[in-house]
Short mmCIF file of C-alpha atoms and ligand atoms in Angstrom, two decimals:
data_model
loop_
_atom_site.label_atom_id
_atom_site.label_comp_id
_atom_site.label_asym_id
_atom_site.label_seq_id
_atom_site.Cartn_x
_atom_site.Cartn_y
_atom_site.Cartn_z
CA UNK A 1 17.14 13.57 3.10
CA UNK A 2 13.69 13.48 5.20
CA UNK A 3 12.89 11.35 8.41
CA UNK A 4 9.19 10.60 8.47
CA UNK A 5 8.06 9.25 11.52
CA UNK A 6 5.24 7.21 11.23
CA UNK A 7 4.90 5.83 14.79
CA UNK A 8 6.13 7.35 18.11
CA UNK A 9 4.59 4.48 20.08
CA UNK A 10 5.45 1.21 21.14
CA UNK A 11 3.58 -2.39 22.49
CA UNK A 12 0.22 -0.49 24.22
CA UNK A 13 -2.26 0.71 21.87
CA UNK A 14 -2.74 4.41 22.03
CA UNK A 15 -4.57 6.15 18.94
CA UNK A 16 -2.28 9.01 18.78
CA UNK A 17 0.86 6.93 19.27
CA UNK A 18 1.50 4.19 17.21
CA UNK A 19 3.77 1.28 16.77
CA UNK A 20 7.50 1.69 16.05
CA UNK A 21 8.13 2.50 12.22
CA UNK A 22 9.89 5.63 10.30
CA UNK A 23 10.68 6.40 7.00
CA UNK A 24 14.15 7.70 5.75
CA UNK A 25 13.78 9.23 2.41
CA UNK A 26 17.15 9.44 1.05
CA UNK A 27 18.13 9.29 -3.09
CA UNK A 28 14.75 9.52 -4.10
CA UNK A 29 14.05 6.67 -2.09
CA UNK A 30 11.78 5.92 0.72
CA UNK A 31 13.39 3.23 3.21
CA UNK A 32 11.51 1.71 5.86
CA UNK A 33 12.35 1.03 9.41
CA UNK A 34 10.37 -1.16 11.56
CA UNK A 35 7.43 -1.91 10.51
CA UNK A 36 5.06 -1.79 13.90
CA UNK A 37 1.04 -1.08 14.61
CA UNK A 38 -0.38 0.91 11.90
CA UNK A 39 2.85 1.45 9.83
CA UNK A 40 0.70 0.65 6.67
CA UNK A 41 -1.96 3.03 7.55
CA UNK A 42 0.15 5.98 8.43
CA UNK A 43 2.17 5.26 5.31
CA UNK A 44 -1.04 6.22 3.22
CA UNK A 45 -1.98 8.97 5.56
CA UNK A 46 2.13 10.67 4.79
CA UNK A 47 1.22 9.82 1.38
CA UNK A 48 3.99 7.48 0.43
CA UNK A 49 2.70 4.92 -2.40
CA UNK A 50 3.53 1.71 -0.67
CA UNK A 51 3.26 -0.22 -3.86
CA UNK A 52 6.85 1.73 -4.55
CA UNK A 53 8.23 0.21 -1.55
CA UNK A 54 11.42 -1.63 -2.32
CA UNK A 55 13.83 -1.74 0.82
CA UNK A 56 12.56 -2.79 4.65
CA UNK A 57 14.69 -2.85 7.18
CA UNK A 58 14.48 -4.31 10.96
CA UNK A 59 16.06 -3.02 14.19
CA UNK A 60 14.50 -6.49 15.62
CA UNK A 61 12.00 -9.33 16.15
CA UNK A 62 10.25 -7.87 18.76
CA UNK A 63 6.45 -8.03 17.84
CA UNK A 64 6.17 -4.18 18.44
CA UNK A 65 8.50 -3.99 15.32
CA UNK A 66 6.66 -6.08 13.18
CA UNK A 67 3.30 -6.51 13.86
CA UNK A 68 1.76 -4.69 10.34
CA UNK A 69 4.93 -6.27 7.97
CA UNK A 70 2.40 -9.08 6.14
CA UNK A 71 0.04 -6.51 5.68
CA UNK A 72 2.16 -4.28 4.37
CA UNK A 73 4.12 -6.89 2.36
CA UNK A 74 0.66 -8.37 1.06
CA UNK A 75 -1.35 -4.99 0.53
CA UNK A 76 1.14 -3.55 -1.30
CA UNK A 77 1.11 -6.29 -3.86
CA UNK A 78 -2.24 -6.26 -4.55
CA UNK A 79 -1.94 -2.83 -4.81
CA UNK A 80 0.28 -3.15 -7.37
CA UNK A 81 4.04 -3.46 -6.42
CA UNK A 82 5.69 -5.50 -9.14
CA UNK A 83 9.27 -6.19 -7.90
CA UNK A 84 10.49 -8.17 -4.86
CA UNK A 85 10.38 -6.63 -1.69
CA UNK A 86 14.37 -6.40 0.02
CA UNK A 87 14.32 -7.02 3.75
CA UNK A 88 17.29 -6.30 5.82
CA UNK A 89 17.57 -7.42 9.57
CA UNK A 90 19.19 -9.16 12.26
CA UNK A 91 19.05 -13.09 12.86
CA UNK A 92 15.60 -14.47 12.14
CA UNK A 93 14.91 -11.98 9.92
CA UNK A 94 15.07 -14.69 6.78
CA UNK A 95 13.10 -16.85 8.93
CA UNK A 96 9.96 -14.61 10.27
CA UNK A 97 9.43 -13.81 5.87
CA UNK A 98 9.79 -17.41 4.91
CA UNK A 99 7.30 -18.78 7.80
CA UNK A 100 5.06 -15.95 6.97
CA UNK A 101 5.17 -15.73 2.72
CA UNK A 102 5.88 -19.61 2.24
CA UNK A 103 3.76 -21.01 5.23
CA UNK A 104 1.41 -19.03 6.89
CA UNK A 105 0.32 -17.16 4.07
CA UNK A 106 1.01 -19.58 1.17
CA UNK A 107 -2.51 -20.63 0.29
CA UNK A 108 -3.80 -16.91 1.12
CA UNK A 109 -1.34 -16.00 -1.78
CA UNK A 110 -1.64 -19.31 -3.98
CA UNK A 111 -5.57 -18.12 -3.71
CA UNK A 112 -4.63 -14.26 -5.07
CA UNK A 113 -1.65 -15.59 -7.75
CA UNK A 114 -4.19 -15.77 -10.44
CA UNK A 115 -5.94 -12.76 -10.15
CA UNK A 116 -4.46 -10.60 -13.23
CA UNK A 117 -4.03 -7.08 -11.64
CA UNK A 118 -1.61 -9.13 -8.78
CA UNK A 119 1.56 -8.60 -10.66
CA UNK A 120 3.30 -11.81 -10.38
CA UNK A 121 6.84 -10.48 -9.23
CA UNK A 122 5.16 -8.62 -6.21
CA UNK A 123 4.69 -12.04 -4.80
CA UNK A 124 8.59 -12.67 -4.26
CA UNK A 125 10.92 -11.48 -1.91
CA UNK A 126 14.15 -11.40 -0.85
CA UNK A 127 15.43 -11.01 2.80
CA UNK A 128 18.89 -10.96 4.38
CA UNK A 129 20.13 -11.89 8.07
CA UNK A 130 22.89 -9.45 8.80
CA UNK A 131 25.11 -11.77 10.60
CA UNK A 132 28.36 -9.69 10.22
CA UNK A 133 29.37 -7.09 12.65
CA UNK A 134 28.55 -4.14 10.42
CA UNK A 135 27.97 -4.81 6.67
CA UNK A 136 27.23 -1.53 4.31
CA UNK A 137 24.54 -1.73 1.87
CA UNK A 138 25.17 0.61 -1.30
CA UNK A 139 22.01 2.26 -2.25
CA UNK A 140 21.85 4.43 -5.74
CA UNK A 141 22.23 7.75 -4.05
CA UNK A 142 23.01 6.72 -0.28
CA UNK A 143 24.66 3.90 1.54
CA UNK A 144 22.72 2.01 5.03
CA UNK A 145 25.58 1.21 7.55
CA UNK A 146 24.34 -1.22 10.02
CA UNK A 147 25.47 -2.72 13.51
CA UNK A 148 24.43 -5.08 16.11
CA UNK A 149 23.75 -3.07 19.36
CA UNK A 150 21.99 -4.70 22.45
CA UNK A 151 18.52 -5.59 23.59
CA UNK A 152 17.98 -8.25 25.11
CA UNK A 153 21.60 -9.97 24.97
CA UNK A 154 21.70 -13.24 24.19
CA UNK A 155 18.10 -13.58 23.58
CA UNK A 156 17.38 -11.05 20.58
CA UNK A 157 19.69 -9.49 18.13
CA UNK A 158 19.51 -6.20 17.45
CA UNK A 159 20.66 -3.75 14.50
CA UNK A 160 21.00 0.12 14.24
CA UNK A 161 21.34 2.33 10.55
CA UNK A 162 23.25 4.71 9.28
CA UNK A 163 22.08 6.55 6.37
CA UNK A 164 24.25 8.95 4.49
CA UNK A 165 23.55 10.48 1.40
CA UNK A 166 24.53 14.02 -0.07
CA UNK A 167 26.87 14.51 2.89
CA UNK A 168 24.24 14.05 5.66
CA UNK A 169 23.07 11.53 7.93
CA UNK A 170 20.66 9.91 10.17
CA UNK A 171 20.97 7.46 12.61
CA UNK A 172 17.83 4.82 13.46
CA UNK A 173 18.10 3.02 16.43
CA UNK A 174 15.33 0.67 17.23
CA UNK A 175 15.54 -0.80 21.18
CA UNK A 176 18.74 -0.74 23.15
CA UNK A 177 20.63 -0.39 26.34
CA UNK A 178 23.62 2.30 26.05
CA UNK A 179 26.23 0.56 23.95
CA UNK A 180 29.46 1.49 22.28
CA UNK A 181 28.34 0.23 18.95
CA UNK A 182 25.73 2.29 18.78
CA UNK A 183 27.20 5.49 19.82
CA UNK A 184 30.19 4.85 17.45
CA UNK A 185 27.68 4.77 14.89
CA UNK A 186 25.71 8.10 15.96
CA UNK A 187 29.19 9.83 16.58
CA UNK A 188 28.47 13.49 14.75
CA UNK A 189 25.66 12.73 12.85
CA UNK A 190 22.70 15.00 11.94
CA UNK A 191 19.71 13.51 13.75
CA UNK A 192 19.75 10.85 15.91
CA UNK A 193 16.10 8.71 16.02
CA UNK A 194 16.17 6.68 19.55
CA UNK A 195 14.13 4.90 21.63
CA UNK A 196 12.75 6.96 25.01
CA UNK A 197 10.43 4.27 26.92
CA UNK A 198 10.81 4.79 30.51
CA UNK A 199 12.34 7.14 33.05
CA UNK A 200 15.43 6.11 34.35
CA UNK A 201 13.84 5.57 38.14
CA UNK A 202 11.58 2.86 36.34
CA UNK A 203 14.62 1.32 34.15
CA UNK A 204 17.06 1.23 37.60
CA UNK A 205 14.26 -0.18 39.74
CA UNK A 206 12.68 -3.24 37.09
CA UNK A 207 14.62 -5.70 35.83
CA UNK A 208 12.90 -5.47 32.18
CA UNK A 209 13.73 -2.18 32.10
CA UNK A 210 17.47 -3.09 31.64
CA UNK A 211 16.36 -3.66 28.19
CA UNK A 212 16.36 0.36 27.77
CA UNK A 213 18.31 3.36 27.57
CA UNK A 214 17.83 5.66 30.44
CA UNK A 215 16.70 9.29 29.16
CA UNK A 216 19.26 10.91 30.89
CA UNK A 217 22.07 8.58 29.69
CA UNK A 218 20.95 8.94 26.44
CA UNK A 219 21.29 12.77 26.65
CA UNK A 220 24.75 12.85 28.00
CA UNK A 221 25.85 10.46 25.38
CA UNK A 222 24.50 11.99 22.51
CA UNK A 223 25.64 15.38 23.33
CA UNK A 224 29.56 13.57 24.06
CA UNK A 225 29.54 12.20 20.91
CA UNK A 226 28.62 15.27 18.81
CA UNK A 227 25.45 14.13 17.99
CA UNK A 228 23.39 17.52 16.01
CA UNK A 229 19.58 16.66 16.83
CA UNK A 230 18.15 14.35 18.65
CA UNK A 231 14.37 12.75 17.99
CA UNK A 232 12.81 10.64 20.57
CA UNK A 233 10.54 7.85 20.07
CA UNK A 234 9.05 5.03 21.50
CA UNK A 235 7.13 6.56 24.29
CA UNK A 236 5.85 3.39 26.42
CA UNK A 237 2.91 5.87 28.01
CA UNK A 238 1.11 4.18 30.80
CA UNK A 239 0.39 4.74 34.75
CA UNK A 240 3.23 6.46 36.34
CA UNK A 241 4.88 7.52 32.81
CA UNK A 242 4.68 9.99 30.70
CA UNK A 243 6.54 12.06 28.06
CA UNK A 244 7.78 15.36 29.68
CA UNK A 245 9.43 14.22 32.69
CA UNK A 246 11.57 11.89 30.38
CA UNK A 247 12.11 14.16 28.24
CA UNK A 248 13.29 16.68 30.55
CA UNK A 249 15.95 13.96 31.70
CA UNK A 250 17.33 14.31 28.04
CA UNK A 251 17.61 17.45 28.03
CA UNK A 252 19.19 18.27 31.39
CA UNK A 253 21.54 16.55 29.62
CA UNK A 254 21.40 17.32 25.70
CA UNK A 255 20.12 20.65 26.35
CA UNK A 256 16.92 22.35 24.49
CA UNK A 257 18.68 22.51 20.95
CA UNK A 258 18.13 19.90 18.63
CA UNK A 259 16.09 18.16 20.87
CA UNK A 260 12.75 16.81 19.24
CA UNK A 261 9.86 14.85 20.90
CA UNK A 262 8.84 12.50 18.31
CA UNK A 263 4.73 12.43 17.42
CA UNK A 264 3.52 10.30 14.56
CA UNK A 265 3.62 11.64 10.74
CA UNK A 266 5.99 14.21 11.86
CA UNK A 267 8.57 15.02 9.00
CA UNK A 268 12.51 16.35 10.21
CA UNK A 269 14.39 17.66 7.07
CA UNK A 270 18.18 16.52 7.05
ZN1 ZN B 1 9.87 -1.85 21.10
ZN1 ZN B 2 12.22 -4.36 21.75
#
């Protein structure tokens, strides 16, 4: 298995850093993950056809997350892609393709439908809200375990992956605060792909930034629960933060080995 990370970013525009998205290539398969700012673009630029796309897959409906899915979704159809795009996610996940694909797009693609090179079936979709409290999906090569873990409670829901294949694994959080699902999930696994956005000061001290996993939490928690290597995204760069001094919180914590600081297109065999 390989972990491409196509954005290390998160809600600011930043050139170098863009929005939250990764490939997991596992069974011959590339599986996406969050679909943010640029995803489509930095697809092309890691070389994956995105016309072979078949399986997306949503931490959550924050617009970070999302933001480049209809292009995506749309580009890759008229690029070619003749089979129905799968889309896994939490609540409103059914919702946010049917308002896009059926309204907000529908004459856009009613316009396209007859052009001959648009293979019909790359209009269609199908999408899934995972409503259980961890449902498996059974891929040819590699299965995607998936929990709720916590955002924004009560306002957003929120999933985490597991995908194993040959024996390995590699967890993708999207957004969270420390919770037990997601550390259950993560226990022992080869890399672990979470969110660093702030420094804990910021996250103790602002009331959004309960929303967020404290570096240094995150550190002593992964290294508890036997977690191998540890790649840090979602950098929320701005005034008063920056990546080293959260990432030295990690690994005060997590230690130097294993630990990777996330930048976009970077590629972690597993
Ligand atoms: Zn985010
Ligand atoms: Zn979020």
């Amino acid at each position: 298995m390989k972990l491409i990370l196509l954005g290390s970013g998160a809600v600011r525009p930043d050139l170098e850093r863009w929005g939250p998205s990764q490939i997991v290539h596992a069974g011959g398969e590339n599986l996406l993950i969050d679909c943010g700012r640029g995803a489509t673009m930095r697809m092309v630029q890691a070389g994956i056809p995105i016309q072979e796309l078949r399986r997306v897959f949503f931490t959550h409906h924050h617009f970070d997350h999302n933001c480049d899915f209809a292009y995506l979704f749309l580009s890759s159809w008229t690029l070619g892609r003749n089979h129905p795009m799968e889309i896994y996610g939490p609540r409103d996940t059914e919702r946010f393709c049917r308002v896009l694909f059926e309204e907000l797009y529908r004459e856009d693609i009613n316009t396209r439908r007859i052009q001959p090179t648009y293979p019909p079936r790359g209009r269609e979709y199908v999408a899934r809200d995972v409503i259980e409290d961890e449902w498996t999906l059974e891929g040819k090569d590699y299965t995607v375990r998936m929990v709720h873990t916590i955002h924004k409670p009560q306002i957003l829901d929120n999933l985490a992956f597991r995908i194993e294949s040959g024996g390995r694994s590699v967890v993708v959080a999207g957004d969270n605060v420390v919770c037990e699902s997601l550390m259950k999930l993560a226990e022992g696994c080869d890399l672990l792909v979470h969110e660093c956005s702030f420094p804990s000061s910021r996250i103790e001290e602002h009331k959004w930034g309960g929303f967020h996993t404290p570096p240094r939490l995150l550190g002593r928690w992964a290294k508890e629960r036997g977690v191998k290597r540890l790649l840090l995204k979602h950098f929320c760069i701005q005034k008063g933060v920056a990546v080293e001094p959260m990432v030295e919180e990690v690994r005060s914590e997590f230690g130097d080995e294993g630990l990777i600081v996330g930048r976009d297109l970077m590629t972690v065999e597993v």
